[in-house]
């Protein structure tokens, strides 16, 4: 079917046609691009060496984007490469672009090329344009750039050095600092200085060195600030012209021809000084509005001001000052430079200086030309100067005048500042402070002190020299002081113009008891003292102070406090560290000083300078350390306590801290050995060096023996003293304790013939005389013999019992007793009785009181048998008392006296004699005798009267042992007292 047939060559023909269309399209596009992107032409370079700016211009057709490349010509190093957008300058029809170089343009030659860009399409590069540098071969000398450049502070500057031909580069120095250099071309080297500081008035030097020492090249750079003014103001001095002033602020560091220029209302006010900064500009007339412009190489600054003339009047300094001087005042006069001031209301300030102190006083008036200065001080040097201002619409003070000096005249002195010092004994000193030059009002020629006693209305005056500041007194010699009595001391000073007013102080005896002293703490402002206020107090106060260690005629200082004040701060140049000062507050110092309060304190406490006086003693196993309190002068601070140490070799170990200021300490429990102790006193500043004591512990028995001997010595001393007193008072003691027994007095007539006196004694007062066979004068004692009861006929009843209710008979014997046991005596032995009466020594002895109802029967001495004696039957003898018989004196013992067992008793007349015999103490000489006497001991008792059965001394079994123990002492004491008999 023909409709469905396809030509075999149809597909290849279509492909060929497509390729041809594509080729034609690409060819058209390429032709359009080559027509739109043109090559820049007529490239030109214009260099500004001062700003290091390169201006490039060219013809670039319709293109607005260009690629620029800047190269260092010699080394072909790229300095800049970039794409920039540049529009066509409508006036010149050229494209223009500026580039600033980091290095000076003189350093080396630069090559510039440009090409146009349209998106990704660029034109060919333009022809190379070269900016010739100073390193071309024609410039053979060494050069450095930039020259005399002015740059702001903080900028960075690159310097380049072009080395001369055939020379080798050395270094670049900025302010003698070697910089790191970079090579730019064959002969050029560059170095950059960053953050430059202000230069001097002559600038900053930059030097280039080569290998040749003679070759040196350099440049100067000036680093500064642009102007920055402030405080621009205009005023008038003469009420016509204008003077404008301003503050330059910071220094621009630019001087000479580079200095700042000033213009006021377009008038050049720059002065001719090349180095001095200008701050003022004068205009011949008042304009009311002003504009200040300041300009230098780095920039400019402007300020404006406006004002009325009457509001800106600043008078000039007064001239031709003079003075008229008196003692207490002076008149200062001056003149004005401008006559226009005569109608101007002025306010003037006068400043006068005296003794380093300045005082200003103000005066007003129209055309003011003088001022009176009052309340000056006599004989004082003054320096005076004056300045003025407009009283109405006051603007500011004018300039001070030149000062003038004058000296005031003399006058009578001021009253001295008087006080007193009182000692505890009523003496003291009246003290006054030397008058200062301001107080003396002239040369002091002397002082006068008057003591006045108001009670006695007497006074005494003392004239003293001008160098005297104290006079002693003695209150006990001036008046009888008691109660409110007082003496008033008045002090006056004298100079060439007369006497000063008197200054008085009341003198009284010092207080008996001083108030307790409080502690004062020193501060930077001195000793702050305060006290309670009293609403009724109208008197002033005096605070005195002195060194506490001084107690007599002390150098005292004081200050007077006005009434109503309750505190004061005391400071003195004489205060020394480590010295304690006492402060006392007195009220009403001139009338009747009364001590109100006391303080003590240190300006600074120091470590004690002295040491305690230490001693030690052993007390058994303990050691007692004692020391004396440190003197106040050595303490140099308030003592806080003592530290007690024990030394262990070179190390001190603290034993105790005695903060209560005790001056003794007991260290307990030590054995024998040597020990070392140190005691240190301390203040708030620290410890002193301390005192060391060494003690050797001894055996405790030695101390025990010493204590016993000491006790015995004390007891012996007491006994000696008691004996001595008793001996001195022996008559009184004998009379009080051992009175004489009176002899019996009978009313009958004793003048009859001698014979036995028949006195019937009491039934219970029978006396027996017993003879002792052997007599020893050293042994005298009381013995007891058997006693038989009596019947109605007077015969003995033997051993028959008797009524025990009848009191035992007391038998009184004149007997000398030996130490041997008592043996039975036989009454039928007359020889023994006679021998006993004739030869025995008579002594006073007592018999005991028989407590049993039976008679005493003496047994034979058992020792008698052993001695060759035969036992004898026991006998008892009873007697009735008869007349008085005197005591019988003993005779010397005979050789023929034998044992008592073979001897008869005394004869009945002597034995039964009822006469009075003196009493005497008796006791057993030994316990053996007590045993031998057996039951006889209970019959011994107290002595009784002849006619009474009552005991003269108490007796009892409980006292028997005590009597026997004290018999020797009683005998000795009796003999002592008996020596008092006449």
mmCIF file of C-alpha atoms in Angstrom, residues 511-859:
data_model
loop_
_atom_site.group_PDB
_atom_site.id
_atom_site.type_symbol
_atom_site.label_atom_id
_atom_site.label_comp_id
_atom_site.label_asym_id
_atom_site.label_seq_id
_atom_site.Cartn_x
_atom_site.Cartn_y
_atom_site.Cartn_z
ATOM 1 C CA UNK A 511 42.598 63.825 148.138
ATOM 2 C CA UNK A 512 43.184 61.072 150.661
ATOM 3 C CA UNK A 513 41.755 58.349 148.420
ATOM 4 C CA UNK A 514 42.041 58.510 144.653
ATOM 5 C CA UNK A 515 39.286 57.079 142.444
ATOM 6 C CA UNK A 516 40.067 53.875 140.625
ATOM 7 C CA UNK A 517 41.760 54.356 137.259
ATOM 8 C CA UNK A 518 40.039 53.145 134.110
ATOM 9 C CA UNK A 519 41.983 51.924 131.095
ATOM 10 C CA UNK A 520 42.415 54.293 128.135
ATOM 11 C CA UNK A 521 43.053 52.842 124.647
ATOM 12 C CA UNK A 522 45.223 54.831 122.239
ATOM 13 C CA UNK A 523 43.945 55.441 118.688
ATOM 14 C CA UNK A 524 45.192 57.342 115.642
ATOM 15 C CA UNK A 525 43.624 60.493 117.099
ATOM 16 C CA UNK A 526 45.141 60.064 120.579
ATOM 17 C CA UNK A 527 43.615 58.918 123.880
ATOM 18 C CA UNK A 528 39.825 59.347 123.647
ATOM 19 C CA UNK A 529 38.516 60.227 127.128
ATOM 20 C CA UNK A 530 34.866 60.682 128.032
ATOM 21 C CA UNK A 531 32.918 61.252 131.240
ATOM 22 C CA UNK A 532 29.362 61.598 132.478
ATOM 23 C CA UNK A 533 27.646 64.916 131.826
ATOM 24 C CA UNK A 534 26.189 66.972 134.644
ATOM 25 C CA UNK A 535 23.305 69.276 133.807
ATOM 26 C CA UNK A 536 24.097 71.502 136.795
ATOM 27 C CA UNK A 537 27.805 71.822 135.985
ATOM 28 C CA UNK A 538 28.841 75.322 134.913
ATOM 29 C CA UNK A 539 32.598 75.028 135.394
ATOM 30 C CA UNK A 540 35.177 74.087 132.840
ATOM 31 C CA UNK A 541 37.431 71.050 133.123
ATOM 32 C CA UNK A 542 41.131 70.298 133.141
ATOM 33 C CA UNK A 543 42.623 67.022 131.962
ATOM 34 C CA UNK A 544 46.190 66.510 133.161
ATOM 35 C CA UNK A 545 48.542 63.697 132.275
ATOM 36 C CA UNK A 546 51.979 62.493 133.321
ATOM 37 C CA UNK A 547 54.023 59.322 133.465
ATOM 38 C CA UNK A 548 52.457 56.943 135.973
ATOM 39 C CA UNK A 549 55.833 55.904 137.364
ATOM 40 C CA UNK A 550 56.459 59.464 138.580
ATOM 41 C CA UNK A 551 55.064 60.293 142.032
ATOM 42 C CA UNK A 552 56.872 63.423 143.223
ATOM 43 C CA UNK A 553 57.169 66.821 141.469
ATOM 44 C CA UNK A 554 56.233 65.222 138.168
ATOM 45 C CA UNK A 555 56.521 67.010 134.824
ATOM 46 C CA UNK A 556 52.822 67.308 134.062
ATOM 47 C CA UNK A 557 50.963 68.490 130.990
ATOM 48 C CA UNK A 558 47.316 69.503 130.785
ATOM 49 C CA UNK A 559 44.538 70.773 128.556
ATOM 50 C CA UNK A 560 41.518 72.867 129.496
ATOM 51 C CA UNK A 561 38.103 71.743 128.296
ATOM 52 C CA UNK A 562 35.180 74.203 128.081
ATOM 53 C CA UNK A 563 32.115 73.660 130.237
ATOM 54 C CA UNK A 564 29.479 71.349 128.766
ATOM 55 C CA UNK A 565 31.944 69.070 126.988
ATOM 56 C CA UNK A 566 31.994 65.429 128.006
ATOM 57 C CA UNK A 567 34.863 64.106 125.904
ATOM 58 C CA UNK A 568 38.301 65.041 124.677
ATOM 59 C CA UNK A 569 41.079 63.385 122.700
ATOM 60 C CA UNK A 570 44.579 63.734 124.156
ATOM 61 C CA UNK A 571 47.557 63.747 121.787
ATOM 62 C CA UNK A 572 51.101 64.888 122.515
ATOM 63 C CA UNK A 573 54.408 64.807 120.689
ATOM 64 C CA UNK A 574 56.012 63.685 123.971
ATOM 65 C CA UNK A 575 54.108 60.401 124.131
ATOM 66 C CA UNK A 576 56.466 57.418 123.959
ATOM 67 C CA UNK A 577 55.649 53.750 123.325
ATOM 68 C CA UNK A 578 56.004 51.455 126.321
ATOM 69 C CA UNK A 579 55.385 54.246 128.857
ATOM 70 C CA UNK A 580 52.245 54.242 131.009
ATOM 71 C CA UNK A 581 50.503 57.586 131.325
ATOM 72 C CA UNK A 582 47.965 58.638 133.940
ATOM 73 C CA UNK A 583 45.155 61.022 133.045
ATOM 74 C CA UNK A 584 43.114 62.915 135.650
ATOM 75 C CA UNK A 585 39.938 64.928 135.118
ATOM 76 C CA UNK A 586 39.366 67.953 137.378
ATOM 77 C CA UNK A 587 36.365 70.244 137.484
ATOM 78 C CA UNK A 588 36.419 73.977 138.270
ATOM 79 C CA UNK A 589 40.217 74.323 137.970
ATOM 80 C CA UNK A 590 40.400 78.023 138.897
ATOM 81 C CA UNK A 591 37.975 77.939 141.851
ATOM 82 C CA UNK A 592 38.066 74.599 143.631
ATOM 83 C CA UNK A 593 39.572 71.745 141.615
ATOM 84 C CA UNK A 594 37.870 68.431 142.270
ATOM 85 C CA UNK A 595 39.222 65.154 140.964
ATOM 86 C CA UNK A 596 36.405 63.407 139.097
ATOM 87 C CA UNK A 597 37.924 60.547 137.157
ATOM 88 C CA UNK A 598 41.236 58.858 136.321
ATOM 89 C CA UNK A 599 42.555 56.837 133.373
ATOM 90 C CA UNK A 600 45.759 54.992 132.539
ATOM 91 C CA UNK A 601 47.013 53.839 129.182
ATOM 92 C CA UNK A 602 49.869 53.242 126.751
ATOM 93 C CA UNK A 603 50.334 54.648 123.263
ATOM 94 C CA UNK A 604 51.781 51.265 122.382
ATOM 95 C CA UNK A 605 52.386 48.285 124.636
ATOM 96 C CA UNK A 606 55.772 46.617 124.301
ATOM 97 C CA UNK A 607 57.360 43.412 125.515
ATOM 98 C CA UNK A 608 58.586 43.859 129.115
ATOM 99 C CA UNK A 609 62.175 45.040 129.300
ATOM 100 C CA UNK A 610 62.916 43.554 132.725
ATOM 101 C CA UNK A 611 62.468 40.168 134.330
ATOM 102 C CA UNK A 612 60.868 38.959 137.535
ATOM 103 C CA UNK A 613 63.013 38.202 140.586
ATOM 104 C CA UNK A 614 62.518 34.466 140.971
ATOM 105 C CA UNK A 615 63.297 32.224 143.955
ATOM 106 C CA UNK A 616 62.468 28.619 144.784
ATOM 107 C CA UNK A 617 62.173 26.438 147.861
ATOM 108 C CA UNK A 618 61.534 22.757 148.469
ATOM 109 C CA UNK A 619 58.455 21.689 150.383
ATOM 110 C CA UNK A 620 58.640 17.937 150.673
ATOM 111 C CA UNK A 621 58.126 16.565 147.177
ATOM 112 C CA UNK A 622 56.807 19.950 145.948
ATOM 113 C CA UNK A 623 58.666 23.030 144.717
ATOM 114 C CA UNK A 624 57.407 26.487 145.583
ATOM 115 C CA UNK A 625 58.295 29.209 143.068
ATOM 116 C CA UNK A 626 57.909 32.793 144.246
ATOM 117 C CA UNK A 627 58.760 36.064 142.577
ATOM 118 C CA UNK A 628 58.280 39.763 143.008
ATOM 119 C CA UNK A 629 56.012 41.853 140.846
ATOM 120 C CA UNK A 630 57.815 43.599 138.012
ATOM 121 C CA UNK A 631 58.323 47.372 138.354
ATOM 122 C CA UNK A 632 55.983 49.452 136.226
ATOM 123 C CA UNK A 633 58.874 50.998 134.313
ATOM 124 C CA UNK A 634 60.049 47.558 133.185
ATOM 125 C CA UNK A 635 56.615 46.154 132.352
ATOM 126 C CA UNK A 636 56.124 48.559 129.393
ATOM 127 C CA UNK A 637 52.514 47.419 129.145
ATOM 128 C CA UNK A 638 49.638 46.113 131.219
ATOM 129 C CA UNK A 639 50.795 42.803 132.672
ATOM 130 C CA UNK A 640 48.338 40.095 131.671
ATOM 131 C CA UNK A 641 49.930 37.324 133.704
ATOM 132 C CA UNK A 642 52.903 35.018 134.099
ATOM 133 C CA UNK A 643 53.887 31.851 132.252
ATOM 134 C CA UNK A 644 55.688 29.173 134.244
ATOM 135 C CA UNK A 645 57.925 26.808 132.251
ATOM 136 C CA UNK A 646 60.050 23.807 133.059
ATOM 137 C CA UNK A 647 63.214 23.345 131.042
ATOM 138 C CA UNK A 648 63.787 20.045 129.292
ATOM 139 C CA UNK A 649 67.204 20.606 127.839
ATOM 140 C CA UNK A 650 66.885 23.426 125.331
ATOM 141 C CA UNK A 651 63.090 23.209 125.207
ATOM 142 C CA UNK A 652 60.659 24.992 127.537
ATOM 143 C CA UNK A 653 57.412 23.265 128.473
ATOM 144 C CA UNK A 654 54.555 25.398 129.751
ATOM 145 C CA UNK A 655 53.394 24.348 133.195
ATOM 146 C CA UNK A 656 50.897 27.077 134.016
ATOM 147 C CA UNK A 657 49.532 30.369 132.810
ATOM 148 C CA UNK A 658 48.770 32.629 135.776
ATOM 149 C CA UNK A 659 46.398 35.209 134.369
ATOM 150 C CA UNK A 660 45.363 36.410 137.855
ATOM 151 C CA UNK A 661 48.844 37.908 138.408
ATOM 152 C CA UNK A 662 49.707 35.580 141.282
ATOM 153 C CA UNK A 663 53.342 35.815 142.364
ATOM 154 C CA UNK A 664 53.798 32.229 143.503
ATOM 155 C CA UNK A 665 53.216 28.780 142.089
ATOM 156 C CA UNK A 666 53.644 25.309 143.565
ATOM 157 C CA UNK A 667 54.892 22.535 141.310
ATOM 158 C CA UNK A 668 53.969 19.186 142.854
ATOM 159 C CA UNK A 669 55.273 15.653 142.794
ATOM 160 C CA UNK A 670 59.004 15.726 142.106
ATOM 161 C CA UNK A 671 61.577 13.124 142.951
ATOM 162 C CA UNK A 672 65.199 13.741 143.888
ATOM 163 C CA UNK A 673 67.196 15.522 141.214
ATOM 164 C CA UNK A 674 67.914 18.922 139.695
ATOM 165 C CA UNK A 675 65.204 20.944 137.970
ATOM 166 C CA UNK A 676 65.204 24.203 136.061
ATOM 167 C CA UNK A 677 62.190 26.531 135.980
ATOM 168 C CA UNK A 678 61.602 29.752 134.053
ATOM 169 C CA UNK A 679 58.961 32.396 134.780
ATOM 170 C CA UNK A 680 58.085 34.972 132.133
ATOM 171 C CA UNK A 681 55.789 37.957 132.487
ATOM 172 C CA UNK A 682 53.816 38.934 129.401
ATOM 173 C CA UNK A 683 51.775 41.814 128.053
ATOM 174 C CA UNK A 684 49.627 42.101 124.950
ATOM 175 C CA UNK A 685 52.876 42.580 122.978
ATOM 176 C CA UNK A 686 54.407 39.281 124.142
ATOM 177 C CA UNK A 687 56.664 37.683 126.740
ATOM 178 C CA UNK A 688 59.831 39.012 128.279
ATOM 179 C CA UNK A 689 63.051 36.986 128.291
ATOM 180 C CA UNK A 690 62.208 35.452 131.671
ATOM 181 C CA UNK A 691 64.149 34.446 134.783
ATOM 182 C CA UNK A 692 65.458 30.937 135.347
ATOM 183 C CA UNK A 693 66.091 29.208 138.677
ATOM 184 C CA UNK A 694 67.668 25.811 139.296
ATOM 185 C CA UNK A 695 66.765 23.748 142.368
ATOM 186 C CA UNK A 696 68.189 20.427 143.543
ATOM 187 C CA UNK A 697 65.608 18.247 145.316
ATOM 188 C CA UNK A 698 66.964 16.722 148.558
ATOM 189 C CA UNK A 699 65.848 13.636 150.520
ATOM 190 C CA UNK A 700 62.493 14.011 152.233
ATOM 191 C CA UNK A 701 63.888 12.555 155.556
ATOM 192 C CA UNK A 702 66.243 15.495 155.850
ATOM 193 C CA UNK A 703 63.297 17.827 155.690
ATOM 194 C CA UNK A 704 61.374 15.677 158.206
ATOM 195 C CA UNK A 705 64.279 15.829 160.645
ATOM 196 C CA UNK A 706 64.578 19.525 160.099
ATOM 197 C CA UNK A 707 60.882 19.992 160.794
ATOM 198 C CA UNK A 708 61.114 17.889 163.987
ATOM 199 C CA UNK A 709 64.143 19.816 165.223
ATOM 200 C CA UNK A 710 62.419 23.052 164.405
ATOM 201 C CA UNK A 711 59.296 21.971 166.333
ATOM 202 C CA UNK A 712 61.380 20.872 169.323
ATOM 203 C CA UNK A 713 63.299 24.126 169.268
ATOM 204 C CA UNK A 714 60.103 26.116 169.236
ATOM 205 C CA UNK A 715 58.645 23.998 172.088
ATOM 206 C CA UNK A 716 61.823 24.400 174.149
ATOM 207 C CA UNK A 717 61.771 28.110 173.585
ATOM 208 C CA UNK A 718 58.162 28.245 174.769
ATOM 209 C CA UNK A 719 59.034 26.218 177.895
ATOM 210 C CA UNK A 720 61.972 28.489 178.672
ATOM 211 C CA UNK A 721 59.774 31.516 178.278
ATOM 212 C CA UNK A 722 57.072 29.974 180.514
ATOM 213 C CA UNK A 723 59.671 29.025 183.149
ATOM 214 C CA UNK A 724 61.193 32.457 183.106
ATOM 215 C CA UNK A 725 57.770 34.066 183.522
ATOM 216 C CA UNK A 726 56.866 31.714 186.375
ATOM 217 C CA UNK A 727 60.200 32.398 188.048
ATOM 218 C CA UNK A 728 59.698 36.126 187.779
ATOM 219 C CA UNK A 729 56.150 35.733 189.123
ATOM 220 C CA UNK A 730 56.920 32.939 191.576
ATOM 221 C CA UNK A 731 55.493 34.778 194.589
ATOM 222 C CA UNK A 732 52.184 35.278 192.855
ATOM 223 C CA UNK A 733 52.118 31.667 191.559
ATOM 224 C CA UNK A 734 52.920 30.298 195.028
ATOM 225 C CA UNK A 735 50.255 32.438 196.593
ATOM 226 C CA UNK A 736 47.689 31.450 193.951
ATOM 227 C CA UNK A 737 48.375 27.706 193.770
ATOM 228 C CA UNK A 738 50.386 26.795 196.927
ATOM 229 C CA UNK A 739 49.416 29.145 199.735
ATOM 230 C CA UNK A 740 51.127 28.746 203.137
ATOM 231 C CA UNK A 741 49.131 26.660 205.626
ATOM 232 C CA UNK A 742 48.639 28.803 208.704
ATOM 233 C CA UNK A 743 49.908 27.521 212.050
ATOM 234 C CA UNK A 744 47.275 26.732 214.683
ATOM 235 C CA UNK A 745 46.524 29.395 217.218
ATOM 236 C CA UNK A 746 45.227 28.328 220.638
ATOM 237 C CA UNK A 747 43.363 30.701 222.872
ATOM 238 C CA UNK A 748 44.960 29.282 226.050
ATOM 239 C CA UNK A 749 48.034 30.648 227.696
ATOM 240 C CA UNK A 750 51.174 29.154 226.242
ATOM 241 C CA UNK A 751 53.432 30.696 228.838
ATOM 242 C CA UNK A 752 52.982 27.834 231.329
ATOM 243 C CA UNK A 753 55.634 25.197 231.881
ATOM 244 C CA UNK A 754 56.453 23.055 228.965
ATOM 245 C CA UNK A 755 54.712 19.778 228.753
ATOM 246 C CA UNK A 756 52.688 17.723 226.441
ATOM 247 C CA UNK A 757 49.600 19.515 225.233
ATOM 248 C CA UNK A 758 46.623 17.235 225.538
ATOM 249 C CA UNK A 759 44.367 18.032 222.693
ATOM 250 C CA UNK A 760 41.755 15.494 221.865
ATOM 251 C CA UNK A 761 41.703 15.179 218.140
ATOM 252 C CA UNK A 762 38.860 14.164 215.924
ATOM 253 C CA UNK A 763 38.217 10.472 215.889
ATOM 254 C CA UNK A 764 39.284 10.454 212.303
ATOM 255 C CA UNK A 765 42.459 12.531 212.698
ATOM 256 C CA UNK A 766 44.928 10.254 214.328
ATOM 257 C CA UNK A 767 48.605 10.679 213.809
ATOM 258 C CA UNK A 768 51.113 7.836 213.898
ATOM 259 C CA UNK A 769 54.838 8.212 213.933
ATOM 260 C CA UNK A 770 56.670 5.463 212.237
ATOM 261 C CA UNK A 771 60.365 4.969 212.444
ATOM 262 C CA UNK A 772 62.353 4.016 209.437
ATOM 263 C CA UNK A 773 65.227 1.653 210.102
ATOM 264 C CA UNK A 774 67.311 3.032 207.242
ATOM 265 C CA UNK A 775 67.304 6.638 206.148
ATOM 266 C CA UNK A 776 68.189 8.043 202.830
ATOM 267 C CA UNK A 777 68.029 11.808 202.582
ATOM 268 C CA UNK A 778 67.242 11.625 198.872
ATOM 269 C CA UNK A 779 64.136 9.484 199.410
ATOM 270 C CA UNK A 780 61.358 11.149 201.306
ATOM 271 C CA UNK A 781 57.864 9.907 200.941
ATOM 272 C CA UNK A 782 54.622 9.164 202.680
ATOM 273 C CA UNK A 783 54.089 5.667 204.115
ATOM 274 C CA UNK A 784 51.007 3.964 205.410
ATOM 275 C CA UNK A 785 50.876 1.907 208.582
ATOM 276 C CA UNK A 786 48.186 -0.420 209.758
ATOM 277 C CA UNK A 787 45.449 1.115 211.747
ATOM 278 C CA UNK A 788 43.282 -0.664 214.321
ATOM 279 C CA UNK A 789 39.861 0.226 215.358
ATOM 280 C CA UNK A 790 39.305 1.399 218.907
ATOM 281 C CA UNK A 791 36.809 0.189 221.416
ATOM 282 C CA UNK A 792 35.404 2.104 224.312
ATOM 283 C CA UNK A 793 38.479 1.315 226.465
ATOM 284 C CA UNK A 794 40.933 2.344 223.845
ATOM 285 C CA UNK A 795 42.175 -1.225 223.245
ATOM 286 C CA UNK A 796 42.716 -2.634 219.785
ATOM 287 C CA UNK A 797 40.190 -5.121 218.526
ATOM 288 C CA UNK A 798 42.596 -6.802 216.182
ATOM 289 C CA UNK A 799 41.209 -8.140 212.973
ATOM 290 C CA UNK A 800 37.631 -7.879 213.962
ATOM 291 C CA UNK A 801 35.497 -6.162 211.450
ATOM 292 C CA UNK A 802 34.387 -2.665 212.052
ATOM 293 C CA UNK A 803 31.570 -0.522 210.856
ATOM 294 C CA UNK A 804 32.437 0.374 207.288
ATOM 295 C CA UNK A 805 30.236 3.403 207.468
ATOM 296 C CA UNK A 806 32.715 5.100 209.742
ATOM 297 C CA UNK A 807 35.166 7.238 207.798
ATOM 298 C CA UNK A 808 38.613 5.956 207.592
ATOM 299 C CA UNK A 809 41.043 7.655 209.973
ATOM 300 C CA UNK A 810 43.713 9.813 208.449
ATOM 301 C CA UNK A 811 46.984 9.244 210.176
ATOM 302 C CA UNK A 812 49.581 11.952 209.988
ATOM 303 C CA UNK A 813 53.209 10.843 210.228
ATOM 304 C CA UNK A 814 56.558 12.366 210.660
ATOM 305 C CA UNK A 815 58.426 9.823 208.617
ATOM 306 C CA UNK A 816 61.405 9.402 206.360
ATOM 307 C CA UNK A 817 60.768 6.663 203.855
ATOM 308 C CA UNK A 818 63.225 4.682 201.842
ATOM 309 C CA UNK A 819 62.727 2.855 198.602
ATOM 310 C CA UNK A 820 62.286 -0.539 200.181
ATOM 311 C CA UNK A 821 58.932 -2.119 200.876
ATOM 312 C CA UNK A 822 57.267 -1.346 204.141
ATOM 313 C CA UNK A 823 57.730 -3.914 206.809
ATOM 314 C CA UNK A 824 55.789 -4.370 210.063
ATOM 315 C CA UNK A 825 56.844 -2.138 212.882
ATOM 316 C CA UNK A 826 56.518 -3.338 216.513
ATOM 317 C CA UNK A 827 55.360 -0.885 219.127
ATOM 318 C CA UNK A 828 57.192 -2.657 221.896
ATOM 319 C CA UNK A 829 60.552 -1.782 220.524
ATOM 320 C CA UNK A 830 61.335 1.350 222.460
ATOM 321 C CA UNK A 831 64.846 1.426 221.201
ATOM 322 C CA UNK A 832 63.659 1.685 217.629
ATOM 323 C CA UNK A 833 61.102 4.289 218.596
ATOM 324 C CA UNK A 834 63.608 6.353 220.472
ATOM 325 C CA UNK A 835 66.076 6.009 217.666
ATOM 326 C CA UNK A 836 63.422 7.102 215.213
ATOM 327 C CA UNK A 837 62.495 10.103 217.328
ATOM 328 C CA UNK A 838 66.049 11.108 217.952
ATOM 329 C CA UNK A 839 67.619 10.586 214.593
ATOM 330 C CA UNK A 840 65.030 10.472 211.829
ATOM 331 C CA UNK A 841 64.557 13.413 209.448
ATOM 332 C CA UNK A 842 61.071 14.744 209.860
ATOM 333 C CA UNK A 843 59.057 15.342 206.697
ATOM 334 C CA UNK A 844 55.407 15.935 206.027
ATOM 335 C CA UNK A 845 53.635 12.893 204.693
ATOM 336 C CA UNK A 846 50.010 11.895 204.303
ATOM 337 C CA UNK A 847 48.298 8.648 204.975
ATOM 338 C CA UNK A 848 45.603 7.456 202.746
ATOM 339 C CA UNK A 849 42.015 7.281 203.821
ATOM 340 C CA UNK A 850 41.077 3.694 204.572
ATOM 341 C CA UNK A 851 38.191 2.725 202.436
ATOM 342 C CA UNK A 852 37.645 -0.711 203.969
ATOM 343 C CA UNK A 853 36.200 -1.399 207.353
ATOM 344 C CA UNK A 854 39.108 -3.489 208.630
ATOM 345 C CA UNK A 855 42.426 -2.360 209.956
ATOM 346 C CA UNK A 856 45.451 -2.503 207.703
ATOM 347 C CA UNK A 857 47.727 -5.419 208.375
ATOM 348 C CA UNK A 858 51.258 -5.281 206.971
ATOM 349 C CA UNK A 859 52.626 -8.574 205.741
#
